[in-house]
PDB file of C-alpha atoms in Angstrom:
ATOM      1  CA  GLN A   1    -136.663  19.522  16.315  1.00  0.00           C
ATOM      2  CA  VAL A   2    -138.214  22.599  18.272  1.00  0.00           C
ATOM      3  CA  GLN A   3    -140.557  24.925  17.033  1.00  0.00           C
ATOM      4  CA  LEU A   4    -141.050  28.181  18.969  1.00  0.00           C
ATOM      5  CA  VAL A   5    -144.178  30.736  17.958  1.00  0.00           C
ATOM      6  CA  GLU A   6    -144.132  33.875  19.748  1.00  0.00           C
ATOM      7  CA  SER A   7    -147.599  35.898  20.120  1.00  0.00           C
ATOM      8  CA  GLY A   8    -149.113  38.976  21.469  1.00  0.00           C
ATOM      9  CA  GLY A   9    -147.247  41.527  20.277  1.00  0.00           C
ATOM     10  CA  GLY A  10    -149.086  45.132  18.893  1.00  0.00           C
ATOM     11  CA  LEU A  11    -148.882  48.669  18.672  1.00  0.00           C
ATOM     12  CA  VAL A  12    -149.476  49.778  22.348  1.00  0.00           C
ATOM     13  CA  GLN A  13    -149.168  53.459  23.873  1.00  0.00           C
ATOM     14  CA  ALA A  14    -145.941  54.917  26.308  1.00  0.00           C
ATOM     15  CA  GLY A  15    -147.213  53.432  29.796  1.00  0.00           C
ATOM     16  CA  GLY A  16    -149.350  50.204  28.323  1.00  0.00           C
ATOM     17  CA  SER A  17    -148.901  46.792  28.504  1.00  0.00           C
ATOM     18  CA  LEU A  18    -148.794  43.216  26.572  1.00  0.00           C
ATOM     19  CA  ARG A  19    -148.170  39.856  27.594  1.00  0.00           C
ATOM     20  CA  LEU A  20    -145.854  38.166  24.737  1.00  0.00           C
ATOM     21  CA  SER A  21    -146.608  34.112  24.793  1.00  0.00           C
ATOM     22  CA  CYS A  22    -144.003  31.855  23.339  1.00  0.00           C
ATOM     23  CA  ALA A  23    -145.658  27.898  22.476  1.00  0.00           C
ATOM     24  CA  ALA A  24    -142.972  25.547  21.788  1.00  0.00           C
ATOM     25  CA  SER A  25    -142.309  22.136  19.884  1.00  0.00           C
ATOM     26  CA  GLY A  26    -140.571  18.954  21.272  1.00  0.00           C
ATOM     27  CA  SER A  27    -140.682  17.249  24.680  1.00  0.00           C
ATOM     28  CA  ILE A  28    -137.683  19.217  25.728  1.00  0.00           C
ATOM     29  CA  PHE A  29    -139.202  22.130  26.892  1.00  0.00           C
ATOM     30  CA  SER A  30    -139.470  21.888  30.653  1.00  0.00           C
ATOM     31  CA  ILE A  31    -135.359  21.085  30.967  1.00  0.00           C
ATOM     32  CA  SER A  32    -134.328  24.075  29.118  1.00  0.00           C
ATOM     33  CA  ALA A  33    -134.073  27.298  30.207  1.00  0.00           C
ATOM     34  CA  MET A  34    -135.915  29.942  27.711  1.00  0.00           C
ATOM     35  CA  GLY A  35    -135.376  33.719  27.662  1.00  0.00           C
ATOM     36  CA  TRP A  36    -136.720  36.657  25.567  1.00  0.00           C
ATOM     37  CA  TYR A  37    -134.644  38.775  22.995  1.00  0.00           C
ATOM     38  CA  ARG A  38    -135.734  42.076  21.241  1.00  0.00           C
ATOM     39  CA  GLN A  39    -134.128  44.027  18.207  1.00  0.00           C
ATOM     40  CA  ALA A  40    -134.648  47.288  17.118  1.00  0.00           C
ATOM     41  CA  PRO A  41    -135.145  49.677  13.950  1.00  0.00           C
ATOM     42  CA  GLY A  42    -131.288  49.676  13.257  1.00  0.00           C
ATOM     43  CA  LYS A  43    -129.624  48.047  15.908  1.00  0.00           C
ATOM     44  CA  GLN A  44    -127.969  44.949  17.567  1.00  0.00           C
ATOM     45  CA  ARG A  45    -130.585  42.137  18.379  1.00  0.00           C
ATOM     46  CA  GLU A  46    -130.038  42.495  22.517  1.00  0.00           C
ATOM     47  CA  TRP A  47    -131.391  40.284  25.894  1.00  0.00           C
ATOM     48  CA  VAL A  48    -134.207  40.907  27.877  1.00  0.00           C
ATOM     49  CA  ALA A  49    -135.116  37.952  30.258  1.00  0.00           C
ATOM     50  CA  GLY A  50    -134.461  34.303  30.753  1.00  0.00           C
ATOM     51  CA  ILE A  51    -135.820  32.440  33.246  1.00  0.00           C
ATOM     52  CA  SER A  52    -133.647  28.125  34.047  1.00  0.00           C
ATOM     53  CA  SER A  53    -135.129  25.181  33.312  1.00  0.00           C
ATOM     54  CA  GLY A  54    -136.313  25.385  37.786  1.00  0.00           C
ATOM     55  CA  GLY A  55    -137.497  28.760  37.794  1.00  0.00           C
ATOM     56  CA  SER A  56    -134.783  31.086  37.981  1.00  0.00           C
ATOM     57  CA  THR A  57    -134.916  34.428  36.523  1.00  0.00           C
ATOM     58  CA  ASN A  58    -133.547  37.099  35.033  1.00  0.00           C
ATOM     59  CA  TYR A  59    -133.529  40.713  33.179  1.00  0.00           C
ATOM     60  CA  LYS A  60    -131.387  43.384  31.160  1.00  0.00           C
ATOM     61  CA  ASP A  61    -131.805  46.344  33.757  1.00  0.00           C
ATOM     62  CA  SER A  62    -133.552  47.931  32.015  1.00  0.00           C
ATOM     63  CA  VAL A  63    -136.852  46.211  32.087  1.00  0.00           C
ATOM     64  CA  LYS A  64    -136.112  45.055  35.747  1.00  0.00           C
ATOM     65  CA  GLY A  65    -139.899  45.754  37.422  1.00  0.00           C
ATOM     66  CA  ARG A  66    -141.431  45.900  34.202  1.00  0.00           C
ATOM     67  CA  PHE A  67    -141.051  43.072  32.735  1.00  0.00           C
ATOM     68  CA  THR A  68    -142.188  39.956  34.251  1.00  0.00           C
ATOM     69  CA  ILE A  69    -140.946  36.524  32.501  1.00  0.00           C
ATOM     70  CA  SER A  70    -143.011  32.817  33.587  1.00  0.00           C
ATOM     71  CA  ARG A  71    -143.129  29.463  32.167  1.00  0.00           C
ATOM     72  CA  ASP A  72    -146.050  27.295  32.210  1.00  0.00           C
ATOM     73  CA  ASN A  73    -144.472  23.728  31.168  1.00  0.00           C
ATOM     74  CA  ALA A  74    -147.269  21.773  31.207  1.00  0.00           C
ATOM     75  CA  LYS A  75    -148.295  24.110  27.740  1.00  0.00           C
ATOM     76  CA  ASN A  76    -144.858  24.133  27.120  1.00  0.00           C
ATOM     77  CA  THR A  77    -145.049  27.817  27.046  1.00  0.00           C
ATOM     78  CA  VAL A  78    -143.059  30.645  27.892  1.00  0.00           C
ATOM     79  CA  TYR A  79    -144.783  34.011  28.277  1.00  0.00           C
ATOM     80  CA  LEU A  80    -142.882  37.712  28.779  1.00  0.00           C
ATOM     81  CA  GLN A  81    -145.488  39.765  30.650  1.00  0.00           C
ATOM     82  CA  MET A  82    -144.397  43.540  29.367  1.00  0.00           C
ATOM     83  CA  THR A  83    -145.866  46.598  32.200  1.00  0.00           C
ATOM     84  CA  SER A  84    -145.096  50.636  31.914  1.00  0.00           C
ATOM     85  CA  LEU A  85    -144.204  49.860  28.576  1.00  0.00           C
ATOM     86  CA  LYS A  86    -142.001  52.931  26.988  1.00  0.00           C
ATOM     87  CA  PRO A  87    -141.156  53.936  23.086  1.00  0.00           C
ATOM     88  CA  GLU A  88    -137.332  52.233  23.380  1.00  0.00           C
ATOM     89  CA  ASP A  89    -138.918  48.968  23.646  1.00  0.00           C
ATOM     90  CA  THR A  90    -140.818  48.844  21.018  1.00  0.00           C
ATOM     91  CA  GLY A  91    -138.724  46.227  18.867  1.00  0.00           C
ATOM     92  CA  VAL A  92    -139.025  42.931  16.920  1.00  0.00           C
ATOM     93  CA  TYR A  93    -139.206  40.195  20.354  1.00  0.00           C
ATOM     94  CA  TYR A  94    -137.743  36.879  20.026  1.00  0.00           C
ATOM     95  CA  CYS A  95    -138.098  34.187  22.321  1.00  0.00           C
ATOM     96  CA  VAL A  96    -135.437  31.504  22.377  1.00  0.00           C
ATOM     97  CA  LEU A  97    -135.155  27.991  23.845  1.00  0.00           C
ATOM     98  CA  ALA A  98    -131.231  27.101  25.171  1.00  0.00           C
ATOM     99  CA  ILE A  99    -129.532  23.472  25.666  1.00  0.00           C
ATOM    100  CA  THR A 100    -126.316  22.021  25.627  1.00  0.00           C
ATOM    101  CA  MET A 101    -124.921  23.108  22.601  1.00  0.00           C
ATOM    102  CA  SER A 102    -127.563  24.616  21.045  1.00  0.00           C
ATOM    103  CA  GLU A 103    -130.289  26.818  20.549  1.00  0.00           C
ATOM    104  CA  TYR A 104    -134.112  27.547  18.801  1.00  0.00           C
ATOM    105  CA  TRP A 105    -135.348  30.374  18.404  1.00  0.00           C
ATOM    106  CA  GLY A 106    -138.847  32.037  17.236  1.00  0.00           C
ATOM    107  CA  GLN A 107    -140.350  33.859  14.424  1.00  0.00           C
ATOM    108  CA  GLY A 108    -140.341  36.912  16.833  1.00  0.00           C
ATOM    109  CA  THR A 109    -143.121  39.368  16.943  1.00  0.00           C
ATOM    110  CA  GLN A 110    -143.192  43.081  17.019  1.00  0.00           C
ATOM    111  CA  VAL A 111    -144.413  45.163  19.615  1.00  0.00           C
ATOM    112  CA  THR A 112    -144.346  49.040  19.104  1.00  0.00           C
ATOM    113  CA  VAL A 113    -144.961  52.248  21.842  1.00  0.00           C
ATOM    114  CA  SER A 114    -146.450  54.792  20.461  1.00  0.00           C
ATOM    115  CA  SER A 115    -145.336  58.075  22.495  1.00  0.00           C
TER     116      SER A 115
END
């Protein structure tokens, strides 16, 4: 069973930065794709960024140039570096591990950006 634990959320002013971390248990991290999603109050969960097992990255258009996803396979951890944060980036951020037909989700970490 895979467990994911996010950390690094918090309250930040617009224009500030945060780095989210997601630590995974188990032995499949290095061969799994990883991603970050977020859910704002009253809205559906949306995809934010993804990174393949080989390190290829993709981003939601609205975060390109501001967010960077990375992974450290030695630490079984994926990161989301967020800069130039905007109030519309507020939400609960979830990491997900995807492999073959399975997905595993973390419990989420709150990010609040004040204007």
